[in-house]
CSV table of C-alpha atoms and ligand atoms in Angstrom, one decimal:
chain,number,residue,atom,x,y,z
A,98,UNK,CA,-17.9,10.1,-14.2
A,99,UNK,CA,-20.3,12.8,-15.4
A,100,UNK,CA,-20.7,14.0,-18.5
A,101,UNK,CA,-20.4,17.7,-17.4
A,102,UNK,CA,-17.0,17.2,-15.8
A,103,UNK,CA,-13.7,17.1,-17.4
A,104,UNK,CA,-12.6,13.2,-17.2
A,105,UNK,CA,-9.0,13.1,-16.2
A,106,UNK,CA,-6.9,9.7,-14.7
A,107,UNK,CA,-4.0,10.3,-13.1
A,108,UNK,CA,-2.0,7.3,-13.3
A,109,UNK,CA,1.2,7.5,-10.6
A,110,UNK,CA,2.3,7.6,-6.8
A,111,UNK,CA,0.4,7.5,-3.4
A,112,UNK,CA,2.8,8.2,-0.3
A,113,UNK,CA,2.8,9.7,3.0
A,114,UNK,CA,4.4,12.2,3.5
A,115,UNK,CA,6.2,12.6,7.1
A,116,UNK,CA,6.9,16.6,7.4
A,117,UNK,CA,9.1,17.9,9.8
A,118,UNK,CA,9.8,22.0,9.8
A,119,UNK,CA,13.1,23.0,10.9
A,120,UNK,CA,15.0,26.5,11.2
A,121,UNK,CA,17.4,24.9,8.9
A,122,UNK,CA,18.8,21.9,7.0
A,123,UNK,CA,20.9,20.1,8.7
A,124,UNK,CA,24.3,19.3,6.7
A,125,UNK,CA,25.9,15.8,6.8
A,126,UNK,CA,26.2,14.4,10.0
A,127,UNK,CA,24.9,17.1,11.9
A,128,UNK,CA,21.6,16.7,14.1
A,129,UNK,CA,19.1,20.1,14.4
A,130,UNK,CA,15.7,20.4,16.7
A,131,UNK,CA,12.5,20.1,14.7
A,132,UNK,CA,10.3,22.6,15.3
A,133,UNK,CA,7.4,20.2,14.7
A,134,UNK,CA,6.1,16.9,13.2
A,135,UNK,CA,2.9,16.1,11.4
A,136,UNK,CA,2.0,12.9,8.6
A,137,UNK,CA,0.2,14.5,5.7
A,138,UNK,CA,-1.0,12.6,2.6
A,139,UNK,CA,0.8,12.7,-0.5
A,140,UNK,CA,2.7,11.3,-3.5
A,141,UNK,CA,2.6,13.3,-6.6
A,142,UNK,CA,-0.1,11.2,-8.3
A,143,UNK,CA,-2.1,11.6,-5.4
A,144,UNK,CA,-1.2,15.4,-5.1
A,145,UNK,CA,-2.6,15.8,-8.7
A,146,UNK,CA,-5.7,13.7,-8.5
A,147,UNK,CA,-6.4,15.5,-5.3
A,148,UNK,CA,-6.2,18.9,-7.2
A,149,UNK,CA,-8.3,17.8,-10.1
A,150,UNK,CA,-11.0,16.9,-7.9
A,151,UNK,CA,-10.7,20.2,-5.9
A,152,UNK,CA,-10.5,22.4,-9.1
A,153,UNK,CA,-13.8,20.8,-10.4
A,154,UNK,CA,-12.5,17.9,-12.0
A,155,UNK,CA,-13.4,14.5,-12.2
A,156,UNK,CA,-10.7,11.8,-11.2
A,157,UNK,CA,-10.1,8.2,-11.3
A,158,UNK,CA,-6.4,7.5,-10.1
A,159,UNK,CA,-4.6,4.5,-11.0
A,160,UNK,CA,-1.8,2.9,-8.4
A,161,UNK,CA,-1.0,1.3,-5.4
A,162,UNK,CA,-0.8,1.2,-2.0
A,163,UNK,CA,0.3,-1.0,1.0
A,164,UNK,CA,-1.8,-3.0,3.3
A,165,UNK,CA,-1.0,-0.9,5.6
A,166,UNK,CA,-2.6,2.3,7.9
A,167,UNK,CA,-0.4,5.0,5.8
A,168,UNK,CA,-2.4,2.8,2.3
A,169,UNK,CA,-5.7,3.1,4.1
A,170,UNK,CA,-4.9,6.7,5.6
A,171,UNK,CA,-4.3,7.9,1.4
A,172,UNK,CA,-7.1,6.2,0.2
A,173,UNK,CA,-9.6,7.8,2.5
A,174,UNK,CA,-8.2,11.3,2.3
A,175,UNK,CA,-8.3,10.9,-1.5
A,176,UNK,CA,-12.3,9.6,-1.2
A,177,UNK,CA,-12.8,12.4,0.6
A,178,UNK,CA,-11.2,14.8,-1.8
A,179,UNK,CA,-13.8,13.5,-4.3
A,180,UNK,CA,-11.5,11.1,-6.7
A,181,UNK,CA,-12.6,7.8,-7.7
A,182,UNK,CA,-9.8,5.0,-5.9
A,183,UNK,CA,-11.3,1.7,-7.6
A,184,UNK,CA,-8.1,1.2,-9.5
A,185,UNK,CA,-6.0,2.1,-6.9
A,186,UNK,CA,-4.7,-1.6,-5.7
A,187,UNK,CA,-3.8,-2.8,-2.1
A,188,UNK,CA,-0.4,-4.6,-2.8
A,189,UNK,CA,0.1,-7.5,-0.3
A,190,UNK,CA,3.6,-7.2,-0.2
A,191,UNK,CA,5.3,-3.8,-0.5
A,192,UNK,CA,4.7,-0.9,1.9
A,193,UNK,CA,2.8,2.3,1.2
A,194,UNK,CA,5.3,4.8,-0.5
A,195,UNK,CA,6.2,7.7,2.2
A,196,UNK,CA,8.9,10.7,1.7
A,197,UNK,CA,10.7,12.1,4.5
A,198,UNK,CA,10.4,16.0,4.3
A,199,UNK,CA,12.0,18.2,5.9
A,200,UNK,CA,11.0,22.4,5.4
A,201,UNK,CA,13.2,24.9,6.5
A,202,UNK,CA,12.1,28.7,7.6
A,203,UNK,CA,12.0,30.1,4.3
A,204,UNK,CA,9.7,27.2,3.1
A,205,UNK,CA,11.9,25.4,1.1
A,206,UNK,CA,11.7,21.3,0.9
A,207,UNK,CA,14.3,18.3,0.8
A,208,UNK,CA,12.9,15.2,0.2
A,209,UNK,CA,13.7,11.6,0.4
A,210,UNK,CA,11.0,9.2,-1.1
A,211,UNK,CA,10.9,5.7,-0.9
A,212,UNK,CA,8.6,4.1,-3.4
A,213,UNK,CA,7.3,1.3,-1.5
A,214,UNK,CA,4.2,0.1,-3.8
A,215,UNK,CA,4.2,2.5,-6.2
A,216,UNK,CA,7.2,0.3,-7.1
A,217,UNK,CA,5.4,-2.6,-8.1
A,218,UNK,CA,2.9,-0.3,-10.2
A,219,UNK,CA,2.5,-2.7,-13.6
A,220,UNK,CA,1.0,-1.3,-16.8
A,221,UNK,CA,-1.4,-4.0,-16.4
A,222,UNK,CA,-2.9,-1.7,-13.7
A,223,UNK,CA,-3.6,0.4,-15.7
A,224,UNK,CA,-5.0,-2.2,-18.7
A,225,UNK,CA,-8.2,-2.9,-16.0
A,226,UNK,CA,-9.5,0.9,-16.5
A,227,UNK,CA,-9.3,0.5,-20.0
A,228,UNK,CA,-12.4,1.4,-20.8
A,229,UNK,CA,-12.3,4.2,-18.4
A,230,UNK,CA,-8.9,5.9,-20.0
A,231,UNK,CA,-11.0,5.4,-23.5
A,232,UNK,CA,-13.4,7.8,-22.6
A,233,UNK,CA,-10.9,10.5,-20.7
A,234,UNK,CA,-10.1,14.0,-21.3
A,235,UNK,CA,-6.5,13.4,-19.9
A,236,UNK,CA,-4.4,11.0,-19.1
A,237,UNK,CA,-1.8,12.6,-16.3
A,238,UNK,CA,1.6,10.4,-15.4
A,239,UNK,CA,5.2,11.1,-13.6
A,240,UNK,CA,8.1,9.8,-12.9
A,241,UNK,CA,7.6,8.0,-9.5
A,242,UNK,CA,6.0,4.9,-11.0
A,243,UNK,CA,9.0,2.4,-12.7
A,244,UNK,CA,9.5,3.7,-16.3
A,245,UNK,CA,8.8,0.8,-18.2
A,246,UNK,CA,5.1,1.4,-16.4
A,247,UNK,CA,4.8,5.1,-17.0
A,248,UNK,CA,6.8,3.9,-21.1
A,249,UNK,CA,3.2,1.4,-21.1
A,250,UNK,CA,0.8,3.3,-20.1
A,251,UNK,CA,1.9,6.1,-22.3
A,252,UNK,CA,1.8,3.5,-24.9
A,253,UNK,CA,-2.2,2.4,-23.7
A,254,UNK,CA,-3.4,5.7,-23.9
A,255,UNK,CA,-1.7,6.9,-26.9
A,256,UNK,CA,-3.7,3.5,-29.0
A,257,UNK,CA,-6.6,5.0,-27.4
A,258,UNK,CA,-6.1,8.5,-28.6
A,259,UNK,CA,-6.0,10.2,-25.4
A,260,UNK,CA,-4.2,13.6,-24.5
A,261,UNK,CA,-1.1,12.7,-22.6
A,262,UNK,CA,0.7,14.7,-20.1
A,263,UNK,CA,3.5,14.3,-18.3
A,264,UNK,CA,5.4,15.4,-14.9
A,265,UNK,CA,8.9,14.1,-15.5
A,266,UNK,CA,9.2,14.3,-12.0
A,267,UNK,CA,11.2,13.5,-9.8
A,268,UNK,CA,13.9,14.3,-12.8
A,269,UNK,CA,14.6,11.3,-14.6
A,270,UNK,CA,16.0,10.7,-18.1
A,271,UNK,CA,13.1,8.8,-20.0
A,272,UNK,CA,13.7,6.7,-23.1
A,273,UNK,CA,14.1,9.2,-26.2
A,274,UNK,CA,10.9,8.2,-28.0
A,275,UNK,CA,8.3,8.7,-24.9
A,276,UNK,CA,8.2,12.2,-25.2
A,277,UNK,CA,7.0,11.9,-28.6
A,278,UNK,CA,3.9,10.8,-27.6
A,279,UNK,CA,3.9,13.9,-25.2
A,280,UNK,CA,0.8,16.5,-25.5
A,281,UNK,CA,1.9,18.4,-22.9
A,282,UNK,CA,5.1,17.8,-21.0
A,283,UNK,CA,5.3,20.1,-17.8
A,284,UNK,CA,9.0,20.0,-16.3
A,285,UNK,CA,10.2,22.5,-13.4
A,286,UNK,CA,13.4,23.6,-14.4
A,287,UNK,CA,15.3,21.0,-12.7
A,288,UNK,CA,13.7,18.4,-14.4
A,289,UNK,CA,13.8,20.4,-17.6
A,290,UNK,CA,17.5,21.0,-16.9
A,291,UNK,CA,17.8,16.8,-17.0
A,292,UNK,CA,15.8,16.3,-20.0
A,293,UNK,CA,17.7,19.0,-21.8
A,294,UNK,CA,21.0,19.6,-20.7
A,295,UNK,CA,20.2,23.2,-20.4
A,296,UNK,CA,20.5,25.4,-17.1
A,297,UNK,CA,17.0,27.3,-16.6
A,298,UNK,CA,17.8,30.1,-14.6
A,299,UNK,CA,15.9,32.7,-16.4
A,300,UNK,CA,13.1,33.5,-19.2
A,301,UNK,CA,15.4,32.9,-22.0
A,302,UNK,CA,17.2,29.6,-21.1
A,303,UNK,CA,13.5,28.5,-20.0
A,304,UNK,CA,12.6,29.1,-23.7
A,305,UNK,CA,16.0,27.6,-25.0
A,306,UNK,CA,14.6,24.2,-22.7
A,307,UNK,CA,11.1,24.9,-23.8
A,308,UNK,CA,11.8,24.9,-27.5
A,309,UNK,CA,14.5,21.8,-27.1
A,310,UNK,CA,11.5,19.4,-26.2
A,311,UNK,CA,9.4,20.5,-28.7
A,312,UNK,CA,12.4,19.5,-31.4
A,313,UNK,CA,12.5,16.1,-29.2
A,314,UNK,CA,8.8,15.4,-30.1
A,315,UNK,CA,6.6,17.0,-26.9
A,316,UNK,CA,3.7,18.7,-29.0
A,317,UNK,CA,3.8,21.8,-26.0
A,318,UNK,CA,6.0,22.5,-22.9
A,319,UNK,CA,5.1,24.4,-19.7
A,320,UNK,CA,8.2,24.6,-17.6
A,321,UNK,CA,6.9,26.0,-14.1
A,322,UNK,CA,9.6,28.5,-12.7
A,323,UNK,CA,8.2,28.7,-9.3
A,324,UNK,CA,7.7,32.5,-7.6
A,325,UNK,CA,8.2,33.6,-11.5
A,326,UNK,CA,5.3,31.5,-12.9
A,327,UNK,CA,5.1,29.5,-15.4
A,328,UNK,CA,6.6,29.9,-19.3
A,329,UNK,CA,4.4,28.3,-21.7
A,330,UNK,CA,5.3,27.2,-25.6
A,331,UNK,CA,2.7,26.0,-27.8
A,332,UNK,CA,5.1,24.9,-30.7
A,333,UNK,CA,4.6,28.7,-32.2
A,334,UNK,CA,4.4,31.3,-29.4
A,335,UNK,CA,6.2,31.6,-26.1
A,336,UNK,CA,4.1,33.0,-23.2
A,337,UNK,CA,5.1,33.8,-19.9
A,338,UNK,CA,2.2,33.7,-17.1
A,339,UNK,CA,3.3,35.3,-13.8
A,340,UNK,CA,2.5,34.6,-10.3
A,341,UNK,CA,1.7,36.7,-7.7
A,342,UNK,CA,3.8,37.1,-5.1
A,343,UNK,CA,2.6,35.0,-1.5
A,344,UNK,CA,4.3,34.8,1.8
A,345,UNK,CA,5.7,30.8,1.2
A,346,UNK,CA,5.1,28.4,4.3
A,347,UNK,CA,6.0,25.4,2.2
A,348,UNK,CA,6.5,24.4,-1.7
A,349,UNK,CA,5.8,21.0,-1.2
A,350,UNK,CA,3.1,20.2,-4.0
A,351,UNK,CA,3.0,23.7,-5.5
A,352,UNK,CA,3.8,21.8,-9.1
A,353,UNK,CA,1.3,19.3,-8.6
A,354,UNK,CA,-1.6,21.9,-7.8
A,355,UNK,CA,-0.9,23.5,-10.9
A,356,UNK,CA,-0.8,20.4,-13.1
A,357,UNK,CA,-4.6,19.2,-11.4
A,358,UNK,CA,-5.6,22.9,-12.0
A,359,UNK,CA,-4.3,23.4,-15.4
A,360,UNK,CA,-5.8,20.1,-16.7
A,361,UNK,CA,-9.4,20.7,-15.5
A,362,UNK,CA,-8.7,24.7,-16.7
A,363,UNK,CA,-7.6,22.7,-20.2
A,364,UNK,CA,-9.8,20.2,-20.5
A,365,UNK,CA,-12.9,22.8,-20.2
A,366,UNK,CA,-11.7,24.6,-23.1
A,367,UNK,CA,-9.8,26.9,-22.0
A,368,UNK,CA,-7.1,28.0,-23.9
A,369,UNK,CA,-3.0,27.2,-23.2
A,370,UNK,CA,-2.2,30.4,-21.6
A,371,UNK,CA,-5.3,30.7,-19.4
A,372,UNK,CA,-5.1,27.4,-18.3
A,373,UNK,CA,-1.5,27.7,-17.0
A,374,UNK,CA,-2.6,31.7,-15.2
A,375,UNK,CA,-5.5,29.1,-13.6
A,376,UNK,CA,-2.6,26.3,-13.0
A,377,UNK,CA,-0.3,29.4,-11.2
A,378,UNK,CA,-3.2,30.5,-9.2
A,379,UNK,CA,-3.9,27.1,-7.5
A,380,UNK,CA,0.2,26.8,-7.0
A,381,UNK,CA,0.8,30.3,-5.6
A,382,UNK,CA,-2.5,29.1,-2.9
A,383,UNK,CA,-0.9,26.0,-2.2
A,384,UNK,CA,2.6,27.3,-1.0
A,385,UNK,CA,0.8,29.2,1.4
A,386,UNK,CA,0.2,26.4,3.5
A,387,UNK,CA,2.4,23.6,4.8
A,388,UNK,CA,1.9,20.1,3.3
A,389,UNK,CA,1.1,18.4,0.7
A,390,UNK,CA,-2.8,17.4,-0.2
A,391,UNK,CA,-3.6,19.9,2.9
A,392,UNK,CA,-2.7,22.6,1.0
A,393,UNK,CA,-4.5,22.5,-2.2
A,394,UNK,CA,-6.9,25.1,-2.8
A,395,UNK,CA,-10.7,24.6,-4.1
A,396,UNK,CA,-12.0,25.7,-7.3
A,397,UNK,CA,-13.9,28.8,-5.4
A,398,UNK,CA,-10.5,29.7,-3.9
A,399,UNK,CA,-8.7,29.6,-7.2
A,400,UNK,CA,-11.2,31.7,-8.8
A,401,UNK,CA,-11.3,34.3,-6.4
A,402,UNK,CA,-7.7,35.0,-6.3
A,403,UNK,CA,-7.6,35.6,-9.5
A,404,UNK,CA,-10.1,38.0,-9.2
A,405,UNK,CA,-8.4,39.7,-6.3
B,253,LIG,O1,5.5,16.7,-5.3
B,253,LIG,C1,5.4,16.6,-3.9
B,253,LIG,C2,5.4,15.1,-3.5
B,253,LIG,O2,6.6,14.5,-3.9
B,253,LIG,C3,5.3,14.9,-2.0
B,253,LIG,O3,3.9,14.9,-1.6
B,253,LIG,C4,6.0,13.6,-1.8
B,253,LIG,O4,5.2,12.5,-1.5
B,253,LIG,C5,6.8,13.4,-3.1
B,253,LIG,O5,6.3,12.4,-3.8
């Protein structure tokens, strides 16, 4: 890694993603026409090394794959986004992870991922990079990896004294004392909804969420709200960063992109609040194009739409 970089590892999934678009969902039992078909690489790990790399990070991601052409397909898209695969393993025995989504007209996703090898993801996977995760900037989990892998690594990297944030996503219900050892815990508001209890609909029962995870130990929350941005509470002061408004071709990824962004943005120096206005920028790019690690802009892109 060089020195001039922020160091970030992204420990969590690799899939492929297999995107159909359609006018609509279809509801049970019913069959609609898709409107086309394409196989686009993804997993949320993968999404948020990928966007680390492109926003001018650098990236070692921890996980696995199959020995399989999807495994092979995600580890040469992520080599060519720039991130640094050496701990990502080849399991002999599992398939790569793929979700099957399908995005309707207004660019709305429903998902169904299987985890395949990201299933047999170990926190002894993560115990080879030790050295690697001693010298990071960030270490950068979710929920997609077994718990009591995401519960060890947290538990690695916390001995180590490294910043720790986590995607509790897809919305899980984690053991009550991980998200004490939570820097920054970044939650859409479904998944802050689970963790909480509390329906986030609007600015104030985002805050109400916000300032229920800081009393359950995270040190700050950013819950992402989508088209409205981002609400960000640093223990003291709420914030809430907008986003400007984009035609939307597909949200699939849009959190991920912000959570690469925001880390690099963070790990730079920036502070809390810019760092989540350069986490919104990246997001608001992304949904403009369909897919997953095909739609994440570059640093250069991020940087001139906020200047637009
Ligand atoms: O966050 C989006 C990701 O969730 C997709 O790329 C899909 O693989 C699922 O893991």
């Amino acid at each position: 890694m060089s020195d001039t970089q922020p160091a970030i590892i992204v420990v969590g999934s690799i899939n492929m993603d297999l995107v159909v678009r359609v006018e609509r969902f279809p509801v049970p039992g019913e069959t609609v026409r898709g409107r086309s078909f394409i196989t686009v690489p993804g997993g949320k790990g993968a999404n948020q090394a990928a966007a680390v790399s492109l926003s001018g990070g650098s990236v070692s991601m921890i996980g696995r794959v199959g020995n399989d052409i999807f495994g092979s397909a995600c580890l040469d898209n992520l080599r060519s986004k720039g991130a640094d695969v050496s701990g990502i393993r080849i399991d002999p025995d599992a398939p790569t992870g793929n979700a099957m989504i399908a995005v309707d007209a207004e660019g709305q996703n429903e998902l169904i991922y299987t985890p395949g090898a990201n299933g047999k993801v170990i926190p002894q996977d993560a115990e080879h990079a030790t050295e690697a995760i001693s010298r990071a900037d960030m270490v950068i989990l979710q929920f997609e990896l077994p718990m009591e892998t995401v519960c060890g690594v947290v538990d690695l990297a916390s001995r180590l004294g490294r910043k720790i944030l986590i995607n509790p996503a897809p919305a899980e219900t984690p053991p009550a004392d991980l998200l004490k050892k939570v820097d920054y815990l970044i939650p859409n508001e479904t998944e802050a909804e689970r963790l909480t209890g509390i329906k986030v609909q609007d600015l104030q029962s985002a805050t109400q969420a916000a300032e229920n995870l800081l009393r359950q130990g995270c040190k700050q929350v950013i819950v992402t709200l989508g088209s409205q941005g981002a609400l960000v509470h640093d223990g003291t002061a709420v914030t809430h960063v907008p986003a400007k408004k984009i035609e939307v071709v597909d949200a699939t990824a849009a959190g991920d992109t912000f959570i690469g962004a925001f880390s690099v943005a963070l790990a730079e120096g920036k502070s809390l609040v810019k760092a989540a206005r350069f986490g919104c920028a990246a997001a608001t790019l992304s949904v403009s194009k369909l897919g997953a690690q095909t739609s994440i802009p570059t640093r250069g892109e991020i940087e001139s739409f906020l200047e637009d």
